[in-house]
Structure formats: C-alpha cells, structure tokens
Amino acid sequence: MVNLDALNPQQRAAAEQIRGPVLILAGAGTGKTKTVTHRIAHMIARGVAPGNVLAVTFTNKAAREMFDRVKQLLPRARSSEGDGKPERPTLCTFHSLCVRILRQHIEKLGYKRNFVIYDESEQLGTVKKILSTISAKGEKTDPKAILSLLSRYKNGGTQAAAFADESLRAMTEHIRKRYESSLRACNAVDFDDLILLTLRLFKEHPDALAACRAKYRYVMVDEYQDTNAAQFELVHSLTSEHRNLCVVGDDDQSIYGWRGAEVANLLDLEKHYPEVKVIKLEQNYRSTNTILSAANAVIKNNPRRLPKQLWSQKGQGSKIRLAAFVDDEEEARGVVEDIEADRLMHRVPWREQAILFRTNQQSRAIETALRKGSVRYHLVGGQSFFDRREIRDFLAYLKTFINPHDDVSLLRIANVPARGLSDVTMERLLAASQERHCSVFSAMRHTDVQAQFLPKAREAIAEFVVFVEQTRTPLAAEESLSLSTWADRFLAETGYLDELRRSEKNIETADSRVRNLKELTVTLDGGSPGLPPAERLQNFLEELTLDAGRDDEKEATSDAVTLITMHSCKGLEYPRVHIVGLEDGLLPHSRSKVEGTMDEERRLFYVAITRAKEALTISHCGGRKKYGQLLPCHPSPFLKELPAELIEDVDEAGKRPVSVEEGRNMFAALRASLG
C-alpha cells in the first residue's frame, strides 16, 4: 500500500477519494502535485489497473514530473493483459492524448495515420500562402492576427469574435475553409485540430469513443481552470458515463482568458456533476503569512470565486516593500541595486531573485540596468534553440522526408542551399499545385508541369524530386538505419553545412550554428528504440512540436536572475520576487476596462504575489518612457487593496536609523563577501 502519512488531512482526503467526481480546489503552493501523485499511486495500489488511469496536464514538463513521482511511490506494475510488460498510467498533455487517440483512429476521418502536426511557423506559412492569392495588390494583412483568430474560432472561446474588427473577422471566415483544405491536402493537422478532430471522431464514431472510455476509466485533469470549451467537451465525453473524474485547479489562478480558457468550467462543475465532492487545499508550503495575507486580501475583491484562505506554518516573515520611482530607468536601477545588496550583504545568489512584469516591453530598461551592473540574467521567452534558423531548416528537411506533400516544409528548404529553384520557379510551381489541387511536390513530379520550364529549371526540379525520393527510401527500407548517420549524410550531400559557414561573416557564429546542428543530429536515435526508422523520426518530430521550450528549462538552472512575465510565472516560485510596473494601464492593463477583464487582471496580480517565498518588493513609476518620450503614470488601484500593516514604504525604511546589531551584521556580511 502507498503511505499517505506524508499528506496533511485535506491532501489525504483528496488522495483517498478514488471514485466519482472530485474537485480538488488547490490554492497556490498547497502541494497540489504531491496530492495528485499520491492519489494516482493510491488508486493503483488499491487495485485500479494502471492502464485505466489517465492524468492530463498542460505541459510536458508537468507530465514528466508527475510520472517520475508516481514511479517513486509505486513498485513496477505488471500488465493486466498478461503479456509481462510493465503497465503505466497515461500521464500526458491534452494534445499528446489526442495524438495517441488519432494515431489509432484517424483513418475513420479520412486521414492517413502518418499525419504531420504543423507548428506555428508552418501554420503561418500556410496562411501567408493563402493571403498571397486573395489579397489585393498593396493590401497588407497580418497573418499572425488571422492565425490567432482562426485558433480562437476553433477553440470556441465565448468572446472569439470580440477580439478583432469586422474586416478581419470577415477575412478569417473566408480563409478558414481554404486553410483547412490546404492542411488536409498535405495530410497535416495543427494544434487546435488535434482536439477538434478527436471530438469529431467521438461524435461520428461512437465505437471509438466507447473504446477510449473503456481504456480511460479514471480521469484526472490538472490546472482545470485553464481549460477551454473544446478541452471541457473532450473531458466530458470521456467521463460522462463512468463519472470517475477528478479535476484539480484554482479559480483564483485563472489568467489565460485571452487564449480561450474559461474559468466557468471550474466554477460551474456542479452543474455537470451535481454529486461532485469539493476538497480545499489551503495550507501553503511556499510563502510567509505576510505574503499570503496580502494575496488573500487582494483576491477577495473578485466577486465570483470559490472562497479559500491560504495560510502557512512558515511564520509572519518580513513586510512587503513598496517603492516609488521617478521613471522606469530609475526603477530598473533600483531593482538591480537591491539584488546586488542582497548578494553582497546577505549572500543571496542571483538565481534566487526574479523580476516579474506585465508586458514584454518592460524588460528593455531592466535588461539595460542588469547589463550595466554586470548581473547575469535569464529572460524567459527569449529565442529558443528550436527557433534558430539552422534548426528550423533542418527540421523542415526531416518533415519533408517524412511527408513530401507538406508544402510549408518543402517550400522552406527547396532552395536552401541554392540548387536552381529560384523564388520565381517556386511561385510558378505553387500556382501549378493550386490549379491541380495537389501538393507542390506532386506538381514537381508532373511531366506536363516540368515541361513549362526552361531546361535549366526543369533539370533542377527533376534533381530535387530524385534527391527527396532517394533520401526517403532508407527510412522505409532499412530497419536498423541510424538516423544520425543518415542525417549527416544528407546534410553533406546538400552542402548545407558549407553554405551555413559561408553565410556567416563571423567564424565563431558559423561554428556555433554548425555545432547546434551536430548536437541535434546525435539525438535523433535517442528515443523510441526498436521502432522502424520512419516511426522513430515521426516520434522525434512529434515530441519537438508538442514540447517546444524545453531549452528554456535548461538555461534557467544557471546562477542568473530570472526575468519573466506574470503570465509565464504561474507554477514557479522564487525566494525573492520583485514585481515592477504596478501602474494603472499596465496592471490592470488598459484593455481590461474595455474588455471587462478586471477580475482576470486581479488574478494575475495574485499569481505574481504568490510566487514569492521569503521576500516581496513591489514598485511603480511616476513616468514611463514610450518612443523616447516620458509619459505620466499613476499607481495601480490594486495597491490600495494591500493591507497597510503588511507594507513597508521603502522611502520611510531608508530614513529609519539602523540598529547597532543590524550594522554589525551588515559589515560582517560585507567582509565575508569580499573574502
């Protein structure tokens, strides 16, 4: 049996409630993951087959962490099917779950099982391709705005239409059918399709739904407040009969309404599952009571919420420091001085400090001040390894070899490096593919299409077709093919590495780009051993697409100050937190008054406050520079919601004389830091 003694009474009650609908209302820092993993382990120890357990999270990182913890709690379970193989619960993201289901059943919807998943750059390429054929000369439409609206419509957000003007909505409606048709022609789907196609499968093929219900008899959903309409429907489809649904979440941390998340899914759970048992986790293991009291005081001003009161055994802790600055540059300098004072006088390493801000634009002044102060920092959301040009080119090659009818990938690499397929040639091939309602690669293989080109271009097209087909052949023919050796071979054949070196003036930059590619090729054989090479490659690409951003996790582990937006910081924690820019118009954001999202802005502030473990500093400015001009700012109305007894004004603290003991400690720390 699994030992539940490590859990507090509320956590234990949640872990022991195995059957029927359960809502675990888990406040910030209340040991949610610990509770969930003990619940899964307890369930399996009580006789539930691991293969019947499904836990859905929003990130692969969370799924991996959950799996590792469950593994530690349980001995190796054996398969219930008697084949001797270890059986595992399914712990994955919504998108990964849908990929699993669609790989088994998508042929029922007219797709092939080897469908490809388009990432954002490939989706943008498709939208741009469509816009090029329908836009009037000189007319400019932002493909990103169109793609964002397409995603909103697909996910069924209640306010999807409210986020764009009339002309953009009309344009999106017009593009939607052509976009879907274009993806279908390439046997491709995008992220939103993964869930929508699964829902369509369930509606049109009850046998597929019945098979999934039979397999996933116990369903858990993490961060339930972040689910959108489509995700809610998916969960409801799987659980409406057996009713074994456990959702974990916190309505006070619902901050993703702008991307379709509907907090009502959590608030209204009782409407769909009237027998639901609600268990609140309120003991916080992260922060001091001063920080928690401030968070409780702010969030209670939201009218529609499930009441909860966070508390901690970590003691009262120091007061929250509130600082006012003349402008954003002085604010940035002040924060850096605080960080360096902590490092020199209190031995606080940079990695224990985080600077939180509402918008990405705020990071410029902070980064400048950190650089001037020679302070190492890590900007979360900076350019990912997988966004680098050479990596995107390489992945486009791999996707083309898996599926040559993937137009976006093929168009990216057709003339990289240059092989006589100029932009004009590719535009004509693209036009020919649209006339014939086929992929660009199919058009390239048509002898009548080739005949329309001059001999030199015709030869280049034919050579490219042969190159793609010959490079693809070993994937199907050679069972024991080493993918890294195969990749090195085609990179050498294309001359891509030489082209990469030639294209960079700086030798170090060129070597770095080549090294990036070499590092990636050696990982091709790492996962899915024993599978045929084409499937291994498919899995490799799938994992990258579903788990973008893993590179950021590695970078964040070094000794550096973390710079992060409030939206990105949910789920994270830092000993010392600096929340900058607490001004009306930034937080709450100026849009919130128009869109009626003030409650969500307050939740964002609540999330930011509850990231702090030991110390919290909040600052605001009297003016902020925009396009070189200093514009006046006013303090955020949220500051008035912080209890005065929890706040220490930095100016007043600066005037207070230091005690003899404090002075002695400060000088001792300084001496120690200087060796």
XYZ file of C-alpha atoms in Angstrom:
675
model
C 0.000 0.000 0.000
C 1.041 3.605 -0.567
C 1.898 5.515 2.613
C -0.353 8.588 2.844
C 1.054 9.750 6.201
C 3.158 12.394 4.423
C -0.046 14.229 3.447
C -1.972 16.737 5.552
C -5.642 15.859 6.358
C -7.096 17.689 3.328
C -4.493 16.259 0.925
C -5.150 12.789 2.322
C -8.914 13.142 1.876
C -8.314 14.094 -1.777
C -5.950 11.144 -2.349
C -8.388 8.642 -0.807
C -11.417 9.813 -2.828
C -10.990 7.442 -5.782
C -14.442 7.085 -7.326
C -16.984 9.612 -8.537
C -16.430 13.283 -9.432
C -13.991 15.225 -7.232
C -12.877 18.862 -7.301
C -9.556 19.461 -5.553
C -9.525 23.209 -5.048
C -5.774 23.713 -4.674
C -4.611 27.200 -3.714
C -1.161 28.465 -4.719
C 1.701 26.459 -3.172
C -0.552 23.959 -1.373
C 1.206 20.764 -2.538
C -1.079 20.018 -5.469
C 1.399 17.795 -7.376
C 2.193 15.800 -4.241
C -1.525 15.220 -3.669
C -2.226 14.217 -7.268
C 0.699 11.782 -7.499
C -0.201 10.144 -4.171
C -3.792 9.830 -5.398
C -2.679 8.051 -8.597
C -0.341 5.733 -6.670
C -3.020 5.028 -4.019
C -5.566 4.257 -6.746
C -3.243 1.720 -8.403
C -2.262 0.192 -5.043
C -5.992 -0.313 -4.348
C -6.339 -2.453 -7.500
C -7.107 0.003 -10.308
C -5.214 -1.139 -13.434
C -2.522 1.461 -14.323
C -3.617 1.344 -17.971
C -7.077 2.594 -16.950
C -5.678 5.746 -15.311
C -5.387 8.959 -17.330
C -3.960 12.222 -15.935
C -3.951 15.242 -18.244
C -1.749 18.295 -17.690
C -0.952 21.399 -19.747
C 2.810 20.952 -20.167
C 5.101 18.033 -20.883
C 7.310 19.199 -18.014
C 4.406 18.767 -15.554
C 3.565 15.344 -17.048
C 7.195 14.182 -16.740
C 7.417 15.398 -13.138
C 4.155 13.655 -12.268
C 5.285 10.383 -13.860
C 8.651 10.440 -12.037
C 6.928 10.983 -8.685
C 4.345 8.227 -9.259
C 7.169 5.828 -10.246
C 8.942 6.518 -6.928
C 5.765 5.790 -4.971
C 4.909 2.511 -6.700
C 6.721 -0.750 -7.379
C 6.750 -1.765 -11.057
C 3.210 -2.689 -12.023
C 2.672 -5.669 -14.332
C 0.394 -5.644 -17.346
C -3.212 -6.647 -16.714
C -3.181 -8.286 -20.168
C -0.743 -10.974 -19.038
C 1.980 -10.143 -21.563
C 4.553 -9.471 -18.836
C 5.208 -5.874 -19.910
C 5.157 -3.171 -17.228
C 1.892 -1.252 -17.407
C 1.907 2.507 -16.907
C -0.772 5.103 -16.276
C -1.150 7.629 -19.103
C 0.215 10.997 -17.898
C 0.300 13.494 -20.754
C -0.913 16.817 -22.160
C -4.267 17.320 -23.899
C -2.504 17.454 -27.252
C -0.434 14.321 -26.600
C -3.588 12.457 -25.543
C -5.325 13.437 -28.772
C -2.304 12.379 -30.850
C -2.485 8.932 -29.184
C -6.199 8.618 -29.954
C -5.891 9.919 -33.533
C -2.914 7.680 -34.396
C -5.267 4.762 -33.675
C -8.499 6.041 -35.198
C -7.870 8.961 -37.624
C -8.358 6.756 -40.704
C -12.066 6.767 -39.806
C -11.990 10.526 -40.612
C -10.258 10.057 -43.974
C -6.705 10.950 -42.889
C -3.679 8.674 -43.057
C -2.132 7.563 -39.767
C 1.205 9.226 -40.589
C -0.320 12.725 -40.425
C 2.080 15.565 -39.574
C 1.497 18.242 -36.932
C 2.140 21.812 -38.072
C 3.831 24.147 -35.608
C 3.222 27.908 -35.591
C 5.774 28.748 -38.293
C 4.237 26.167 -40.642
C 0.736 27.434 -39.899
C 1.896 30.992 -40.655
C 3.441 29.774 -43.912
C 0.101 28.266 -44.918
C -1.829 31.453 -44.054
C 0.711 33.598 -45.950
C 0.355 31.325 -48.976
C -3.433 31.770 -48.923
C -3.184 35.543 -48.379
C -0.854 35.859 -51.380
C -3.624 34.530 -53.635
C -6.560 36.546 -52.244
C -5.095 39.891 -51.118
C -5.425 42.881 -53.412
C -2.213 44.480 -54.670
C -0.653 46.629 -51.947
C -3.069 45.292 -49.291
C -1.341 44.131 -46.113
C -2.954 41.703 -43.702
C -1.144 40.421 -40.623
C -1.010 36.606 -40.953
C -0.388 36.275 -37.194
C -3.652 38.120 -36.438
C -5.512 35.812 -38.846
C -3.919 32.724 -37.275
C -4.796 33.934 -33.773
C -8.433 34.411 -34.786
C -8.536 31.016 -36.504
C -7.372 29.462 -33.232
C -9.992 31.394 -31.204
C -12.787 30.298 -33.514
C -11.615 26.682 -33.420
C -11.385 26.596 -29.631
C -14.861 28.025 -29.270
C -13.936 30.798 -26.861
C -17.077 32.690 -25.816
C -15.619 36.028 -26.909
C -13.777 34.851 -30.039
C -15.438 37.395 -32.297
C -14.863 40.286 -29.917
C -11.099 40.335 -30.408
C -10.957 41.730 -33.943
C -12.548 44.309 -36.190
C -15.267 43.435 -38.709
C -12.981 43.276 -41.764
C -10.521 40.924 -40.032
C -13.359 38.642 -38.925
C -14.724 38.506 -42.472
C -11.226 37.777 -43.827
C -10.766 34.991 -41.254
C -14.079 33.368 -42.195
C -13.046 33.442 -45.852
C -9.602 31.966 -45.132
C -10.769 29.274 -42.715
C -12.080 26.835 -45.332
C -9.056 27.279 -47.584
C -6.705 26.839 -44.616
C -8.383 23.596 -43.551
C -8.419 22.355 -47.145
C -4.712 23.187 -47.534
C -3.781 21.227 -44.393
C -5.973 18.302 -45.422
C -4.235 18.146 -48.824
C -0.875 17.750 -47.029
C -2.261 15.142 -44.568
C -1.429 17.697 -41.862
C -3.184 18.957 -38.739
C -2.428 21.874 -36.416
C -2.527 22.009 -32.608
C -6.181 23.062 -32.452
C -7.166 20.295 -34.896
C -5.793 17.641 -32.565
C -8.597 18.239 -30.067
C -11.296 19.171 -32.602
C -10.670 16.084 -34.754
C -10.813 13.915 -31.624
C -14.188 15.468 -30.730
C -15.405 14.892 -34.299
C -14.197 11.284 -34.081
C -16.181 10.787 -30.853
C -19.359 12.269 -32.388
C -19.201 10.438 -35.718
C -17.780 7.114 -34.481
C -19.311 6.032 -31.136
C -17.199 2.850 -31.243
C -14.004 4.945 -30.973
C -15.471 6.870 -28.014
C -16.545 3.613 -26.332
C -13.001 2.215 -26.741
C -11.488 5.330 -25.154
C -13.983 5.295 -22.275
C -13.221 1.611 -21.647
C -9.496 2.358 -21.531
C -9.584 5.605 -19.526
C -11.907 4.694 -16.655
C -10.286 7.074 -14.148
C -9.575 10.571 -15.459
C -7.721 13.405 -13.716
C -7.257 16.913 -15.123
C -4.671 19.316 -13.729
C -4.996 23.148 -13.939
C -8.691 22.723 -14.758
C -9.290 26.480 -14.566
C -7.179 26.813 -17.743
C -9.325 24.505 -19.908
C -11.163 25.956 -22.895
C -14.528 24.928 -24.369
C -13.067 22.172 -26.590
C -10.988 20.679 -23.761
C -14.021 20.708 -21.466
C -16.055 18.847 -24.114
C -13.273 16.269 -24.522
C -13.122 15.583 -20.767
C -16.914 15.464 -20.502
C -17.133 13.000 -23.423
C -14.697 10.621 -21.736
C -16.206 10.785 -18.231
C -19.945 11.459 -18.540
C -20.791 7.744 -18.154
C -18.370 6.344 -15.558
C -18.222 9.728 -13.665
C -14.728 8.984 -12.322
C -13.398 12.476 -12.913
C -11.022 14.321 -10.609
C -10.226 17.913 -11.533
C -7.530 19.931 -9.805
C -7.385 23.688 -10.061
C -7.715 27.140 -8.567
C -10.172 29.679 -9.960
C -8.013 32.423 -8.375
C -5.207 31.497 -10.791
C -7.247 31.576 -13.995
C -5.199 34.067 -16.069
C -5.457 32.771 -19.626
C -8.876 34.058 -20.700
C -7.214 35.835 -23.624
C -6.351 32.463 -25.157
C -9.734 30.858 -24.620
C -9.510 29.497 -21.052
C -12.908 29.522 -19.338
C -12.849 29.717 -15.540
C -16.566 28.823 -15.638
C -15.527 25.216 -16.421
C -14.296 25.019 -12.812
C -16.852 27.331 -11.173
C -19.795 25.516 -12.803
C -18.539 21.935 -12.405
C -21.503 21.148 -10.127
C -23.942 21.802 -13.000
C -22.486 18.871 -14.949
C -21.570 16.683 -11.965
C -24.109 17.524 -9.195
C -22.651 14.806 -6.937
C -19.144 16.328 -7.033
C -17.163 16.282 -3.770
C -15.168 19.503 -3.181
C -11.923 19.298 -1.180
C -9.992 22.521 -0.452
C -6.216 22.643 -0.046
C -5.421 25.852 1.858
C -2.192 25.144 3.756
C 0.580 26.828 1.753
C 4.112 25.357 1.867
C 5.808 28.146 -0.080
C 5.335 31.619 1.393
C 5.310 33.568 4.641
C 1.979 34.606 6.162
C 2.617 38.269 5.294
C 2.766 37.378 1.588
C -0.270 35.089 1.871
C -2.321 37.669 3.819
C -1.623 40.234 1.093
C -2.662 37.741 -1.615
C -5.855 36.802 0.290
C -6.739 40.497 0.760
C -6.344 41.274 -2.959
C -8.195 38.266 -4.403
C -11.232 38.540 -2.086
C -12.224 41.615 -4.150
C -13.157 39.361 -7.077
C -16.927 38.827 -6.815
C -17.307 35.384 -8.444
C -14.905 32.903 -6.873
C -14.856 29.826 -4.663
C -13.754 31.091 -1.214
C -10.457 29.870 0.214
C -7.963 31.297 2.707
C -4.284 30.468 2.298
C -2.202 30.077 5.460
C 1.276 28.857 6.300
C 3.401 27.499 9.159
C 6.408 29.489 7.891
C 5.817 32.394 10.286
C 4.935 36.017 9.614
C 8.093 36.976 7.674
C 9.235 40.445 6.633
C 6.882 43.148 5.389
C 6.269 43.708 1.684
C 8.475 46.570 0.433
C 6.739 49.209 -1.712
C 8.939 51.538 -3.773
C 8.040 54.537 -5.957
C 10.435 55.743 -8.687
C 10.586 58.769 -10.979
C 10.685 56.686 -14.171
C 11.226 53.158 -15.472
C 15.009 53.588 -15.822
C 15.344 54.623 -12.162
C 13.063 51.718 -11.217
C 15.331 49.284 -13.101
C 18.453 50.703 -11.411
C 16.750 50.465 -8.003
C 15.837 46.804 -8.508
C 19.388 45.940 -9.622
C 20.840 47.767 -6.578
C 18.524 45.751 -4.311
C 19.612 42.491 -5.939
C 23.300 43.353 -5.591
C 22.855 44.478 -1.959
C 21.223 41.113 -1.215
C 24.105 39.291 -2.903
C 26.885 41.235 -1.169
C 25.377 41.647 2.288
C 23.139 38.586 2.650
C 24.839 36.090 0.312
C 21.671 35.729 -1.816
C 22.674 34.201 -5.193
C 21.237 35.671 -8.393
C 19.211 32.506 -9.118
C 17.059 33.189 -6.032
C 15.865 36.518 -7.477
C 13.069 37.026 -10.005
C 11.757 40.189 -11.663
C 8.116 39.972 -12.771
C 6.451 42.346 -15.243
C 3.112 42.627 -17.047
C 4.345 43.212 -20.625
C 7.458 42.184 -22.563
C 8.223 45.834 -23.394
C 9.055 46.469 -19.725
C 12.113 44.210 -19.914
C 14.222 46.653 -22.001
C 15.042 49.069 -19.147
C 15.579 46.176 -16.718
C 17.919 44.308 -19.100
C 19.914 47.508 -19.694
C 20.364 48.064 -15.939
C 21.341 44.426 -15.336
C 23.949 44.570 -18.119
C 25.392 47.807 -16.733
C 25.599 46.192 -13.301
C 27.267 43.053 -14.759
C 24.428 40.941 -13.355
C 23.747 37.666 -15.162
C 20.112 37.163 -16.088
C 17.868 34.739 -17.941
C 14.952 36.152 -19.931
C 12.217 33.535 -20.037
C 10.753 33.514 -23.523
C 13.989 34.606 -25.239
C 14.872 32.925 -28.537
C 14.549 29.187 -28.141
C 17.114 26.767 -29.516
C 14.430 25.445 -31.860
C 13.679 28.897 -33.261
C 17.201 29.281 -34.693
C 17.391 29.392 -38.478
C 19.618 26.361 -38.958
C 17.462 24.219 -36.633
C 14.241 25.235 -38.400
C 15.826 24.431 -41.774
C 16.960 21.002 -40.558
C 13.547 20.165 -39.074
C 11.904 21.259 -42.347
C 14.149 18.778 -44.192
C 13.125 15.994 -41.787
C 9.433 16.840 -42.181
C 9.780 16.874 -45.968
C 11.343 13.386 -45.935
C 8.565 12.099 -43.688
C 5.868 13.743 -45.829
C 6.949 15.404 -49.129
C 3.409 16.782 -49.519
C 3.977 19.076 -46.519
C 4.112 22.271 -48.601
C 5.300 24.598 -45.840
C 8.376 22.498 -45.024
C 9.195 21.783 -48.661
C 8.944 25.446 -49.664
C 11.299 26.388 -46.830
C 14.128 24.089 -47.946
C 13.587 23.675 -51.706
C 16.344 26.194 -52.476
C 18.330 26.008 -49.201
C 21.144 25.777 -50.066
C 20.686 27.219 -53.576
C 20.023 24.459 -56.122
C 18.498 26.361 -59.047
C 14.958 26.529 -57.618
C 14.552 30.299 -57.529
C 11.643 32.168 -55.910
C 10.095 32.662 -59.357
C 10.333 28.915 -60.089
C 8.777 28.026 -56.717
C 5.969 30.576 -57.178
C 5.123 29.011 -60.557
C 5.178 25.529 -59.019
C 2.942 26.746 -56.200
C 0.484 28.182 -58.733
C 0.551 24.889 -60.659
C -0.184 22.957 -57.453
C -3.172 25.215 -56.713
C -4.556 24.780 -60.252
C -4.296 20.987 -59.958
C -5.471 20.863 -56.302
C -2.368 18.918 -55.284
C 0.795 19.445 -53.240
C 3.834 21.295 -54.628
C 5.808 18.030 -54.631
C 3.102 16.316 -56.719
C 3.215 19.253 -59.148
C 7.013 18.926 -59.376
C 6.623 15.287 -60.441
C 4.104 16.102 -63.209
C 5.911 15.888 -66.561
C 3.495 18.430 -68.079
C 4.339 20.894 -65.254
C 8.070 20.318 -65.750
C 7.637 20.940 -69.488
C 6.546 24.544 -68.787
C 10.050 25.440 -67.517
C 13.299 26.222 -69.296
C 15.803 23.295 -69.441
C 17.933 24.537 -66.513
C 14.967 24.933 -64.131
C 13.437 21.669 -65.425
C 16.651 19.835 -64.575
C 16.787 21.412 -61.087
C 13.187 20.327 -60.386
C 13.850 16.752 -61.540
C 17.050 16.525 -59.471
C 15.259 17.786 -56.365
C 12.483 15.189 -56.772
C 15.098 12.408 -57.108
C 17.000 13.749 -54.070
C 13.869 13.714 -51.869
C 12.781 10.243 -53.008
C 16.241 8.695 -52.682
C 16.811 10.226 -49.225
C 13.398 8.983 -48.041
C 13.914 5.408 -49.255
C 16.170 4.170 -46.399
C 13.534 5.263 -43.840
C 11.231 2.531 -45.110
C 13.815 0.034 -46.413
C 16.494 -0.175 -43.704
C 15.103 -1.435 -40.392
C 18.342 -0.834 -38.441
C 19.080 2.576 -40.012
C 20.977 5.011 -37.772
C 19.051 8.274 -38.153
C 22.019 10.396 -37.060
C 24.295 8.812 -39.733
C 21.517 9.205 -42.314
C 21.076 12.889 -41.370
C 24.826 13.580 -41.508
C 24.861 12.022 -44.998
C 22.096 14.171 -46.478
C 23.465 17.346 -44.841
C 26.803 16.610 -46.524
C 25.146 15.822 -49.875
C 23.196 19.081 -49.887
C 26.231 21.152 -48.907
C 24.089 22.779 -46.200
C 26.890 22.968 -43.602
C 29.263 24.625 -46.095
C 26.508 27.069 -47.026
C 25.955 27.809 -43.323
C 29.644 28.638 -42.860
C 29.687 30.831 -45.982
C 26.580 32.764 -44.921
C 28.131 33.967 -41.636
C 30.780 36.698 -41.580
C 31.732 35.787 -38.009
C 33.607 32.441 -37.846
C 32.533 31.820 -34.224
C 28.863 32.337 -35.111
C 29.215 29.973 -38.092
C 30.875 27.302 -35.920
C 28.167 27.747 -33.304
C 25.417 27.187 -35.906
C 27.139 24.061 -37.251
C 27.610 22.809 -33.670
C 23.893 23.347 -32.995
C 23.043 21.064 -35.910
C 25.583 18.417 -34.907
C 24.156 18.400 -31.371
C 20.657 17.854 -32.734
C 21.542 15.080 -35.211
C 23.088 12.926 -32.465
C 19.771 12.981 -30.562
C 17.753 11.525 -33.466
C 18.259 7.912 -32.315
C 17.735 8.700 -28.626
C 14.038 7.925 -28.214
C 11.729 5.054 -29.261
C 14.355 2.295 -29.698
C 13.192 -0.781 -31.591
C 10.746 1.064 -33.812
C 11.188 1.337 -37.619
C 13.243 4.437 -38.615
C 10.265 6.316 -40.100
C 8.310 5.907 -36.846
C 11.366 6.896 -34.761
C 11.723 10.053 -36.829
C 7.969 10.742 -36.602
C 8.118 10.432 -32.793
C 11.172 12.710 -32.618
C 9.405 15.451 -34.619
C 6.181 14.979 -32.685
C 7.905 15.396 -29.334
C 9.612 18.586 -30.509
C 6.351 20.044 -31.771
C 4.412 19.134 -28.629
C 7.189 20.100 -26.215
C 8.620 23.351 -27.565
C 10.543 25.357 -24.992
C 12.473 22.604 -23.200
C 15.662 24.560 -23.956
C 14.431 27.353 -21.691
C 14.255 24.929 -18.770
C 17.989 24.107 -19.075
C 19.048 27.743 -19.292
C 17.022 28.647 -16.206
C 19.144 26.395 -13.964
C 22.319 28.571 -14.048
C 23.090 31.269 -11.453
C 21.187 34.128 -13.032
C 18.340 36.482 -12.162
C 15.071 35.402 -13.805
C 13.167 37.958 -15.891
C 9.655 36.728 -16.588
C 6.170 37.984 -17.428
C 3.367 37.455 -14.916
C 1.579 35.173 -17.383
C 4.651 32.937 -17.713
C 5.423 32.676 -13.990
C 2.425 30.592 -12.923
C 3.563 27.343 -11.309
C 7.005 28.774 -10.479
C 8.426 30.085 -7.199
C 11.409 32.198 -6.130
C 12.813 33.127 -2.696
C 12.825 36.852 -3.601
C 10.438 38.468 -6.051
C 10.369 41.996 -7.491
C 7.063 42.974 -9.135
C 7.710 46.060 -11.270
C 5.365 48.478 -13.046
C 2.354 48.342 -10.698
C 0.677 51.204 -12.559
C -2.813 51.848 -13.847
C -2.775 50.889 -17.521
C -0.109 48.209 -17.034
C -1.742 46.238 -14.199
C -4.646 46.378 -14.603
C -3.909 46.650 -18.312
C -5.658 49.462 -20.168
C -7.523 46.886 -22.308
C -9.121 45.253 -19.262
C -11.561 48.139 -18.723
C -12.780 47.899 -22.324
C -12.937 44.085 -22.422
C -14.358 43.676 -18.903
C -11.448 41.531 -17.690
C -10.562 43.414 -14.498
C -11.113 40.233 -12.422
C -8.516 38.397 -14.516
C -6.013 41.242 -14.057
C -6.502 40.988 -10.288
C -5.919 37.224 -10.518
C -2.701 37.995 -12.409
C -1.539 40.203 -9.516
C -2.493 37.407 -7.079
C -0.414 34.901 -9.063
C 2.556 37.309 -9.085
C 2.363 37.863 -5.299
C 2.168 34.132 -4.532
C 5.399 33.355 -6.455
C 7.404 34.868 -3.554
C 8.662 32.562 -0.809
C 10.545 34.879 1.574
C 10.615 38.485 0.352
C 8.466 40.590 -1.970
C 9.137 44.058 -3.360
C 6.551 45.950 -5.427
C 7.400 49.093 -7.384
C 5.738 51.697 -9.601
C 6.844 54.798 -11.522
C 5.706 58.389 -11.872
C 6.568 58.277 -15.568
C 7.428 55.678 -18.219
C 9.278 56.205 -21.489
C 7.477 55.430 -24.727
C 9.153 56.176 -28.070
C 11.681 58.334 -26.194
C 9.017 60.461 -24.506
C 8.317 60.334 -20.737
C 4.579 59.793 -20.213
C 2.999 60.248 -16.749
C 1.860 57.147 -14.806
C -0.466 56.609 -11.844
C -0.220 53.877 -9.180
C -2.333 50.765 -9.777
C -5.687 50.715 -7.942
C -4.706 47.208 -6.786
C -2.128 48.760 -4.433
C -4.990 50.155 -2.315
C -6.189 46.573 -1.751
C -2.974 45.637 0.083
C -3.428 45.954 3.905
C -1.346 48.910 5.181
C 0.017 46.924 8.137
C 1.721 44.473 5.745
C 3.518 47.197 3.743
C 6.828 48.935 4.401
C 7.394 52.074 2.336
C 10.973 51.884 1.033
C 11.484 55.651 1.414
C 10.399 55.511 5.062
C 12.568 52.415 5.641
C 15.515 54.306 4.144
C 15.097 57.117 6.733
C 14.937 54.727 9.700
C 18.248 54.538 11.619
C 19.982 51.144 11.537
C 20.423 49.434 14.922
C 23.918 48.569 16.222
C 23.196 44.853 15.736
C 21.936 45.362 12.145
C 25.004 47.477 11.329
C 27.366 44.866 12.774
C 25.674 42.101 10.729
C 25.807 44.165 7.526
C 29.553 44.857 7.867
C 30.247 41.214 8.765
C 28.407 40.089 5.635
C 30.292 42.616 3.502
C 33.644 41.485 4.898
C 32.743 37.845 4.254
C 31.654 38.574 0.663
C 34.990 40.312 -0.007
C 36.868 37.223 1.207
